[in-house]
Amino acid sequence: MIVISAYVFCYTGTETMTPQAYFMESSEETFRLDNKTDMTTVLSQARWAGLHPGMSVADVGCGPGKTSAALLEAVIPGGRVVGIDASTERLDFARGQYGSEGLQFYQGDALNNLDELGTFDFVWCRFFLEYHRESADKLYANLDRLVRPGGILCLIDLDYNCMTHFGLPPRLEATIHQIVGGVANETDFDPFAGRRIYTRMYDLGYTELDVQVSAHHLIFGPLAERDRFNWEQKLKAVARQTSFSFENYPGGYDEFAAEFRTFFEDPRRFTYTPMILCRGRKPSMK
Ligand SMILES: C[S@@+](CC[C@H](N)C(=O)[O-])C[C@H]1O[C@@H](n2cnc3c(N)ncnc32)[C@H](O)[C@@H]1O
């Protein structure tokens, strides 16, 4: 039997467990995720997908727990949420910031068997598939196992991740596309994870499928501090994680990053990323 506590987790492996595949890892990542998450959007998306009071919920790849806290609002009274993540740092933050009787956090790798958690009425997974391109088969299978027969699976991810801007100088546009391709080659990142969700869920036999497409990272006009910080962290992650040569920039990464900042600060630029949300019901007799 395992004990899932809002404040205590008994983990017997290394002290800090961070999957190699998560290339955004940094000392700022917990804050970046918490800072950029809009609870109102999460709540309305989850309610659209069928979340209602009394349900049990798994939030897979919950990060710092803000999404789990938003999901809890939709299931009280009577419901509960378990946030699952591999990162010690993010779960420590989640427990301190959002832990409560109805909201508990579990440390685990979603690519491993999570059967000890049992099954849930509603399984939610946002901005997580994008980090699991090669391992997607395993991940989808594990997500499916967490959904009880007759329960709901709700998956949200991005398409053309970080690639859709207008107003970019040509060399900057070409370089961004090359970098995204390079990151996808060198890591398990999938810039097109969003477009694959519907067909994956269809193939898993989910019924009552429905899809919403909206804009994430919708940025026009003056740059908000939250967006500046978020994209600075993305640039730093690229610099840390890839062996990209920046051949169009004699000054290398620094010159590229400076040109991106100039573009991004300009209120004339337009940036968005397509966000795809798909929900479906697992057949009762699967
Ligand atoms: C981009 S964050 C998404 C956080 C949250 N779902 C949200 O919507 O803001 C991805 C999270 O997945 C976690 N993660 C990455 N790979 C994982 C794995 N294999 N098992 C469990 N958690 C993982 C990371 O630690 C990180 O907190």
mmCIF file of N, CA and C in Angstrom, residues 48-157:
data_model
loop_
_atom_site.group_PDB
_atom_site.id
_atom_site.type_symbol
_atom_site.label_atom_id
_atom_site.label_comp_id
_atom_site.label_asym_id
_atom_site.label_seq_id
_atom_site.Cartn_x
_atom_site.Cartn_y
_atom_site.Cartn_z
ATOM 1 N N TRP A 48 -15.673 22.167 -19.361
ATOM 2 C CA TRP A 48 -16.118 21.852 -20.725
ATOM 3 C C TRP A 48 -15.923 20.353 -21.014
ATOM 4 N N ALA A 49 -14.839 19.810 -20.490
ATOM 5 C CA ALA A 49 -14.517 18.392 -20.749
ATOM 6 C C ALA A 49 -15.395 17.444 -19.930
ATOM 7 N N GLY A 50 -16.140 17.980 -18.973
ATOM 8 C CA GLY A 50 -17.063 17.124 -18.207
ATOM 9 C C GLY A 50 -16.731 16.984 -16.735
ATOM 10 N N LEU A 51 -15.798 17.790 -16.225
ATOM 11 C CA LEU A 51 -15.440 17.686 -14.805
ATOM 12 C C LEU A 51 -16.539 18.318 -13.955
ATOM 13 N N HIS A 52 -16.944 17.605 -12.902
ATOM 14 C CA HIS A 52 -18.010 18.133 -12.047
ATOM 15 C C HIS A 52 -17.815 17.663 -10.612
ATOM 16 N N PRO A 53 -18.526 18.266 -9.656
ATOM 17 C CA PRO A 53 -18.327 17.917 -8.241
ATOM 18 C C PRO A 53 -18.463 16.424 -7.984
ATOM 19 N N GLY A 54 -17.623 15.946 -7.062
ATOM 20 C CA GLY A 54 -17.680 14.545 -6.657
ATOM 21 C C GLY A 54 -16.705 13.647 -7.385
ATOM 22 N N MET A 55 -16.101 14.137 -8.475
ATOM 23 C CA MET A 55 -15.226 13.259 -9.270
ATOM 24 C C MET A 55 -13.837 13.110 -8.634
ATOM 25 N N SER A 56 -13.202 11.967 -8.916
ATOM 26 C CA SER A 56 -11.787 11.789 -8.564
ATOM 27 C C SER A 56 -10.962 12.116 -9.809
ATOM 28 N N VAL A 57 -9.843 12.829 -9.596
ATOM 29 C CA VAL A 57 -9.072 13.358 -10.728
ATOM 30 C C VAL A 57 -7.588 13.032 -10.566
ATOM 31 N N ALA A 58 -6.957 12.647 -11.660
ATOM 32 C CA ALA A 58 -5.485 12.569 -11.711
ATOM 33 C C ALA A 58 -5.000 13.673 -12.642
ATOM 34 N N ASP A 59 -4.066 14.492 -12.155
ATOM 35 C CA ASP A 59 -3.448 15.551 -12.960
ATOM 36 C C ASP A 59 -2.018 15.094 -13.250
ATOM 37 N N VAL A 60 -1.814 14.540 -14.441
ATOM 38 C CA VAL A 60 -0.527 13.892 -14.747
ATOM 39 C C VAL A 60 0.470 14.928 -15.299
ATOM 40 N N GLY A 61 1.652 15.000 -14.660
ATOM 41 C CA GLY A 61 2.631 16.031 -15.004
ATOM 42 C C GLY A 61 2.154 17.361 -14.458
ATOM 43 N N CYS A 62 1.777 17.352 -13.185
ATOM 44 C CA CYS A 62 1.065 18.500 -12.576
ATOM 45 C C CYS A 62 1.976 19.696 -12.329
ATOM 46 N N GLY A 63 3.302 19.531 -12.470
ATOM 47 C CA GLY A 63 4.194 20.651 -12.217
ATOM 48 C C GLY A 63 4.029 21.171 -10.797
ATOM 49 N N PRO A 64 3.976 22.497 -10.628
ATOM 50 C CA PRO A 64 3.913 23.080 -9.279
ATOM 51 C C PRO A 64 2.528 23.027 -8.640
ATOM 52 N N GLY A 65 1.582 22.347 -9.256
ATOM 53 C CA GLY A 65 0.307 22.059 -8.588
ATOM 54 C C GLY A 65 -0.796 23.076 -8.797
ATOM 55 N N LYS A 66 -0.523 24.126 -9.572
ATOM 56 C CA LYS A 66 -1.562 25.152 -9.737
ATOM 57 C C LYS A 66 -2.748 24.614 -10.545
ATOM 58 N N THR A 67 -2.446 23.798 -11.565
ATOM 59 C CA THR A 67 -3.543 23.209 -12.341
ATOM 60 C C THR A 67 -4.356 22.267 -11.459
ATOM 61 N N SER A 68 -3.671 21.507 -10.586
ATOM 62 C CA SER A 68 -4.385 20.575 -9.693
ATOM 63 C C SER A 68 -5.323 21.355 -8.773
ATOM 64 N N ALA A 69 -4.842 22.516 -8.296
ATOM 65 C CA ALA A 69 -5.680 23.335 -7.415
ATOM 66 C C ALA A 69 -6.907 23.850 -8.163
ATOM 67 N N ALA A 70 -6.734 24.212 -9.424
ATOM 68 C CA ALA A 70 -7.875 24.668 -10.226
ATOM 69 C C ALA A 70 -8.869 23.522 -10.430
ATOM 70 N N LEU A 71 -8.355 22.321 -10.686
ATOM 71 C CA LEU A 71 -9.237 21.166 -10.904
ATOM 72 C C LEU A 71 -10.018 20.845 -9.630
ATOM 73 N N LEU A 72 -9.373 21.032 -8.470
ATOM 74 C CA LEU A 72 -10.061 20.760 -7.204
ATOM 75 C C LEU A 72 -11.300 21.638 -7.057
ATOM 76 N N GLU A 73 -11.176 22.880 -7.502
ATOM 77 C CA GLU A 73 -12.333 23.791 -7.391
ATOM 78 C C GLU A 73 -13.563 23.228 -8.093
ATOM 79 N N ALA A 74 -13.333 22.503 -9.178
ATOM 80 C CA ALA A 74 -14.464 21.966 -9.955
ATOM 81 C C ALA A 74 -15.055 20.712 -9.341
ATOM 82 N N VAL A 75 -14.330 20.023 -8.469
ATOM 83 C CA VAL A 75 -14.845 18.728 -7.972
ATOM 84 C C VAL A 75 -15.349 18.785 -6.530
ATOM 85 N N ILE A 76 -15.124 19.925 -5.849
ATOM 86 C CA ILE A 76 -15.675 20.016 -4.494
ATOM 87 C C ILE A 76 -17.135 20.473 -4.583
ATOM 88 N N PRO A 77 -17.998 19.968 -3.730
ATOM 89 C CA PRO A 77 -17.697 19.042 -2.645
ATOM 90 C C PRO A 77 -17.658 17.585 -3.126
ATOM 91 N N GLY A 78 -16.945 16.783 -2.358
ATOM 92 C CA GLY A 78 -17.015 15.335 -2.559
ATOM 93 C C GLY A 78 -15.937 14.749 -3.435
ATOM 94 N N GLY A 79 -15.239 15.595 -4.194
ATOM 95 C CA GLY A 79 -14.224 15.057 -5.101
ATOM 96 C C GLY A 79 -12.821 15.175 -4.516
ATOM 97 N N ARG A 80 -11.853 14.676 -5.286
ATOM 98 C CA ARG A 80 -10.457 14.753 -4.844
ATOM 99 C C ARG A 80 -9.561 14.788 -6.070
ATOM 100 N N VAL A 81 -8.361 15.329 -5.871
ATOM 101 C CA VAL A 81 -7.401 15.419 -6.970
ATOM 102 C C VAL A 81 -6.056 14.882 -6.501
ATOM 103 N N VAL A 82 -5.417 14.099 -7.357
ATOM 104 C CA VAL A 82 -4.037 13.680 -7.115
ATOM 105 C C VAL A 82 -3.171 14.270 -8.236
ATOM 106 N N GLY A 83 -2.204 15.098 -7.857
ATOM 107 C CA GLY A 83 -1.245 15.630 -8.824
ATOM 108 C C GLY A 83 -0.038 14.708 -8.876
ATOM 109 N N ILE A 84 0.405 14.379 -10.076
ATOM 110 C CA ILE A 84 1.515 13.432 -10.260
ATOM 111 C C ILE A 84 2.638 14.138 -11.023
ATOM 112 N N ASP A 85 3.831 14.096 -10.508
ATOM 113 C CA ASP A 85 4.968 14.680 -11.214
ATOM 114 C C ASP A 85 6.231 13.951 -10.755
ATOM 115 N N ALA A 86 7.283 14.056 -11.559
ATOM 116 C CA ALA A 86 8.544 13.391 -11.209
ATOM 117 C C ALA A 86 9.477 14.300 -10.424
ATOM 118 N N SER A 87 9.205 15.590 -10.426
ATOM 119 C CA SER A 87 10.169 16.544 -9.853
ATOM 120 C C SER A 87 9.946 16.776 -8.361
ATOM 121 N N THR A 88 10.987 16.507 -7.578
ATOM 122 C CA THR A 88 10.935 16.760 -6.135
ATOM 123 C C THR A 88 10.668 18.233 -5.846
ATOM 124 N N GLU A 89 11.377 19.086 -6.567
ATOM 125 C CA GLU A 89 11.271 20.523 -6.286
ATOM 126 C C GLU A 89 9.851 21.025 -6.535
ATOM 127 N N ARG A 90 9.265 20.595 -7.667
ATOM 128 C CA ARG A 90 7.921 21.084 -7.971
ATOM 129 C C ARG A 90 6.888 20.511 -6.999
ATOM 130 N N LEU A 91 7.085 19.279 -6.592
ATOM 131 C CA LEU A 91 6.114 18.707 -5.649
ATOM 132 C C LEU A 91 6.254 19.325 -4.260
ATOM 133 N N ASP A 92 7.469 19.651 -3.845
ATOM 134 C CA ASP A 92 7.628 20.355 -2.562
ATOM 135 C C ASP A 92 6.858 21.670 -2.602
ATOM 136 N N PHE A 93 7.033 22.378 -3.712
ATOM 137 C CA PHE A 93 6.327 23.655 -3.875
ATOM 138 C C PHE A 93 4.812 23.414 -3.866
ATOM 139 N N ALA A 94 4.373 22.419 -4.624
ATOM 140 C CA ALA A 94 2.926 22.138 -4.745
ATOM 141 C C ALA A 94 2.317 21.825 -3.385
ATOM 142 N N ARG A 95 3.012 21.008 -2.610
ATOM 143 C CA ARG A 95 2.466 20.633 -1.296
ATOM 144 C C ARG A 95 2.367 21.857 -0.389
ATOM 145 N N GLY A 96 3.420 22.676 -0.418
ATOM 146 C CA GLY A 96 3.421 23.859 0.443
ATOM 147 C C GLY A 96 2.384 24.873 0.022
ATOM 148 N N GLN A 97 2.218 25.032 -1.288
ATOM 149 C CA GLN A 97 1.365 26.102 -1.804
ATOM 150 C C GLN A 97 -0.096 25.688 -1.926
ATOM 151 N N TYR A 98 -0.333 24.444 -2.335
ATOM 152 C CA TYR A 98 -1.698 24.054 -2.700
ATOM 153 C C TYR A 98 -2.213 22.803 -1.976
ATOM 154 N N GLY A 99 -1.350 22.099 -1.220
ATOM 155 C CA GLY A 99 -1.783 20.853 -0.580
ATOM 156 C C GLY A 99 -2.964 21.082 0.348
ATOM 157 N N SER A 100 -3.921 20.165 0.327
ATOM 158 C CA SER A 100 -5.077 20.265 1.217
ATOM 159 C C SER A 100 -5.655 18.858 1.332
ATOM 160 N N GLU A 101 -6.709 18.740 2.095
ATOM 161 C CA GLU A 101 -7.281 17.404 2.296
ATOM 162 C C GLU A 101 -7.700 16.764 0.963
ATOM 163 N N GLY A 102 -8.281 17.571 0.105
ATOM 164 C CA GLY A 102 -8.763 17.012 -1.167
ATOM 165 C C GLY A 102 -7.716 17.006 -2.263
ATOM 166 N N LEU A 103 -6.546 17.564 -1.996
ATOM 167 C CA LEU A 103 -5.531 17.684 -3.047
ATOM 168 C C LEU A 103 -4.202 17.151 -2.547
ATOM 169 N N GLN A 104 -3.809 16.031 -3.120
ATOM 170 C CA GLN A 104 -2.573 15.387 -2.685
ATOM 171 C C GLN A 104 -1.630 15.237 -3.874
ATOM 172 N N PHE A 105 -0.366 15.047 -3.563
ATOM 173 C CA PHE A 105 0.635 14.979 -4.629
ATOM 174 C C PHE A 105 1.459 13.708 -4.502
ATOM 175 N N TYR A 106 1.750 13.153 -5.647
ATOM 176 C CA TYR A 106 2.429 11.857 -5.715
ATOM 177 C C TYR A 106 3.640 12.001 -6.629
ATOM 178 N N GLN A 107 4.782 11.534 -6.161
ATOM 179 C CA GLN A 107 5.979 11.590 -6.985
ATOM 180 C C GLN A 107 6.134 10.302 -7.771
ATOM 181 N N GLY A 108 6.166 10.432 -9.078
ATOM 182 C CA GLY A 108 6.323 9.243 -9.907
ATOM 183 C C GLY A 108 6.610 9.622 -11.339
ATOM 184 N N ASP A 109 7.166 8.680 -12.062
ATOM 185 C CA ASP A 109 7.453 8.860 -13.482
ATOM 186 C C ASP A 109 6.264 8.304 -14.258
ATOM 187 N N ALA A 110 5.637 9.143 -15.041
ATOM 188 C CA ALA A 110 4.430 8.718 -15.769
ATOM 189 C C ALA A 110 4.749 7.682 -16.839
ATOM 190 N N LEU A 111 6.036 7.454 -17.108
ATOM 191 C CA LEU A 111 6.387 6.399 -18.061
ATOM 192 C C LEU A 111 6.498 5.048 -17.364
ATOM 193 N N ASN A 112 6.426 5.075 -16.045
ATOM 194 C CA ASN A 112 6.403 3.817 -15.297
ATOM 195 C C ASN A 112 4.965 3.466 -14.930
ATOM 196 N N ASN A 113 4.822 2.266 -14.402
ATOM 197 C CA ASN A 113 3.490 1.804 -14.037
ATOM 198 C C ASN A 113 2.949 2.602 -12.843
ATOM 199 N N LEU A 114 1.775 3.196 -13.005
ATOM 200 C CA LEU A 114 1.177 3.987 -11.917
ATOM 201 C C LEU A 114 -0.035 3.270 -11.330
ATOM 202 N N ASP A 115 -0.098 1.958 -11.544
ATOM 203 C CA ASP A 115 -1.294 1.208 -11.138
ATOM 204 C C ASP A 115 -1.605 1.337 -9.649
ATOM 205 N N GLU A 116 -0.563 1.559 -8.819
ATOM 206 C CA GLU A 116 -0.832 1.639 -7.376
ATOM 207 C C GLU A 116 -1.716 2.832 -7.014
ATOM 208 N N LEU A 117 -1.852 3.768 -7.961
ATOM 209 C CA LEU A 117 -2.749 4.907 -7.702
ATOM 210 C C LEU A 117 -4.208 4.560 -7.935
ATOM 211 N N GLY A 118 -4.463 3.417 -8.568
ATOM 212 C CA GLY A 118 -5.840 3.030 -8.885
ATOM 213 C C GLY A 118 -6.321 3.736 -10.147
ATOM 214 N N THR A 119 -7.633 3.868 -10.282
ATOM 215 C CA THR A 119 -8.174 4.534 -11.463
ATOM 216 C C THR A 119 -9.000 5.751 -11.025
ATOM 217 N N PHE A 120 -9.247 6.629 -11.978
ATOM 218 C CA PHE A 120 -9.871 7.928 -11.680
ATOM 219 C C PHE A 120 -11.062 8.169 -12.623
ATOM 220 N N ASP A 121 -11.988 9.006 -12.137
ATOM 221 C CA ASP A 121 -13.131 9.391 -12.983
ATOM 222 C C ASP A 121 -12.689 10.299 -14.126
ATOM 223 N N PHE A 122 -11.627 11.054 -13.875
ATOM 224 C CA PHE A 122 -11.222 12.099 -14.829
ATOM 225 C C PHE A 122 -9.698 12.191 -14.799
ATOM 226 N N VAL A 123 -9.082 12.004 -15.944
ATOM 227 C CA VAL A 123 -7.619 12.125 -16.024
ATOM 228 C C VAL A 123 -7.295 13.313 -16.928
ATOM 229 N N TRP A 124 -6.488 14.207 -16.393
ATOM 230 C CA TRP A 124 -6.146 15.474 -17.060
ATOM 231 C C TRP A 124 -4.635 15.505 -17.282
ATOM 232 N N CYS A 125 -4.227 15.939 -18.457
ATOM 233 C CA CYS A 125 -2.794 15.975 -18.743
ATOM 234 C C CYS A 125 -2.537 17.135 -19.701
ATOM 235 N N ARG A 126 -1.858 18.155 -19.220
ATOM 236 C CA ARG A 126 -1.679 19.383 -20.006
ATOM 237 C C ARG A 126 -0.197 19.714 -20.154
ATOM 238 N N PHE A 127 0.217 20.032 -21.361
ATOM 239 C CA PHE A 127 1.592 20.439 -21.674
ATOM 240 C C PHE A 127 2.609 19.409 -21.173
ATOM 241 N N PHE A 128 2.339 18.186 -21.455
ATOM 242 C CA PHE A 128 3.145 17.076 -20.968
ATOM 243 C C PHE A 128 3.494 16.137 -22.124
ATOM 244 N N LEU A 129 2.515 15.896 -22.997
ATOM 245 C CA LEU A 129 2.760 15.037 -24.158
ATOM 246 C C LEU A 129 3.884 15.619 -25.012
ATOM 247 N N GLU A 130 4.011 16.927 -25.023
ATOM 248 C CA GLU A 130 5.020 17.579 -25.864
ATOM 249 C C GLU A 130 6.445 17.190 -25.488
ATOM 250 N N TYR A 131 6.627 16.652 -24.296
ATOM 251 C CA TYR A 131 7.972 16.215 -23.872
ATOM 252 C C TYR A 131 8.178 14.714 -24.057
ATOM 253 N N HIS A 132 7.248 14.054 -24.760
ATOM 254 C CA HIS A 132 7.317 12.595 -24.873
ATOM 255 C C HIS A 132 6.994 12.143 -26.302
ATOM 256 N N ARG A 133 7.856 12.471 -27.232
ATOM 257 C CA ARG A 133 7.609 12.098 -28.630
ATOM 258 C C ARG A 133 7.867 10.604 -28.855
ATOM 259 N N GLU A 134 9.100 10.167 -28.545
ATOM 260 C CA GLU A 134 9.440 8.755 -28.749
ATOM 261 C C GLU A 134 8.697 7.866 -27.749
ATOM 262 N N SER A 135 8.457 8.415 -26.566
ATOM 263 C CA SER A 135 7.843 7.610 -25.502
ATOM 264 C C SER A 135 6.322 7.754 -25.462
ATOM 265 N N ALA A 136 5.735 8.316 -26.545
ATOM 266 C CA ALA A 136 4.299 8.594 -26.533
ATOM 267 C C ALA A 136 3.443 7.330 -26.380
ATOM 268 N N ASP A 137 3.852 6.222 -27.013
ATOM 269 C CA ASP A 137 3.038 4.990 -26.919
ATOM 270 C C ASP A 137 2.891 4.582 -25.463
ATOM 271 N N LYS A 138 4.011 4.591 -24.763
ATOM 272 C CA LYS A 138 4.026 4.176 -23.360
ATOM 273 C C LYS A 138 3.183 5.140 -22.511
ATOM 274 N N LEU A 139 3.350 6.414 -22.798
ATOM 275 C CA LEU A 139 2.637 7.418 -22.007
ATOM 276 C C LEU A 139 1.127 7.319 -22.216
ATOM 277 N N TYR A 140 0.695 7.218 -23.469
ATOM 278 C CA TYR A 140 -0.747 7.097 -23.732
ATOM 279 C C TYR A 140 -1.309 5.839 -23.068
ATOM 280 N N ALA A 141 -0.549 4.751 -23.115
ATOM 281 C CA ALA A 141 -1.027 3.511 -22.483
ATOM 282 C C ALA A 141 -1.193 3.721 -20.976
ATOM 283 N N ASN A 142 -0.234 4.410 -20.362
ATOM 284 C CA ASN A 142 -0.320 4.643 -18.911
ATOM 285 C C ASN A 142 -1.463 5.583 -18.558
ATOM 286 N N LEU A 143 -1.676 6.606 -19.389
ATOM 287 C CA LEU A 143 -2.794 7.520 -19.129
ATOM 288 C C LEU A 143 -4.112 6.755 -19.210
ATOM 289 N N ASP A 144 -4.223 5.910 -20.223
ATOM 290 C CA ASP A 144 -5.448 5.121 -20.408
ATOM 291 C C ASP A 144 -5.706 4.217 -19.206
ATOM 292 N N ARG A 145 -4.635 3.644 -18.651
ATOM 293 C CA ARG A 145 -4.806 2.741 -17.494
ATOM 294 C C ARG A 145 -5.309 3.488 -16.264
ATOM 295 N N LEU A 146 -5.025 4.784 -16.203
ATOM 296 C CA LEU A 146 -5.475 5.561 -15.036
ATOM 297 C C LEU A 146 -6.964 5.910 -15.094
ATOM 298 N N VAL A 147 -7.558 5.818 -16.281
ATOM 299 C CA VAL A 147 -8.975 6.185 -16.431
ATOM 300 C C VAL A 147 -9.839 4.968 -16.116
ATOM 301 N N ARG A 148 -10.813 5.135 -15.237
ATOM 302 C CA ARG A 148 -11.708 4.011 -14.944
ATOM 303 C C ARG A 148 -12.611 3.779 -16.157
ATOM 304 N N PRO A 149 -13.104 2.552 -16.333
ATOM 305 C CA PRO A 149 -14.078 2.336 -17.410
ATOM 306 C C PRO A 149 -15.241 3.311 -17.241
ATOM 307 N N GLY A 150 -15.598 4.022 -18.305
ATOM 308 C CA GLY A 150 -16.661 5.026 -18.230
ATOM 309 C C GLY A 150 -16.160 6.401 -17.814
ATOM 310 N N GLY A 151 -14.881 6.506 -17.465
ATOM 311 C CA GLY A 151 -14.310 7.793 -17.051
ATOM 312 C C GLY A 151 -13.883 8.642 -18.241
ATOM 313 N N ILE A 152 -13.414 9.853 -17.933
ATOM 314 C CA ILE A 152 -13.076 10.829 -18.973
ATOM 315 C C ILE A 152 -11.560 11.066 -19.008
ATOM 316 N N LEU A 153 -11.042 11.122 -20.232
ATOM 317 C CA LEU A 153 -9.638 11.506 -20.438
ATOM 318 C C LEU A 153 -9.638 12.864 -21.135
ATOM 319 N N CYS A 154 -8.879 13.812 -20.609
ATOM 320 C CA CYS A 154 -8.801 15.149 -21.198
ATOM 321 C C CYS A 154 -7.337 15.523 -21.391
ATOM 322 N N LEU A 155 -6.945 15.687 -22.636
ATOM 323 C CA LEU A 155 -5.538 15.956 -22.959
ATOM 324 C C LEU A 155 -5.415 17.302 -23.680
ATOM 325 N N ILE A 156 -4.419 18.061 -23.278
ATOM 326 C CA ILE A 156 -4.224 19.393 -23.865
ATOM 327 C C ILE A 156 -2.756 19.545 -24.241
ATOM 328 N N ASP A 157 -2.527 19.928 -25.498
ATOM 329 C CA ASP A 157 -1.142 20.226 -25.850
ATOM 330 C C ASP A 157 -1.068 21.165 -27.047
#
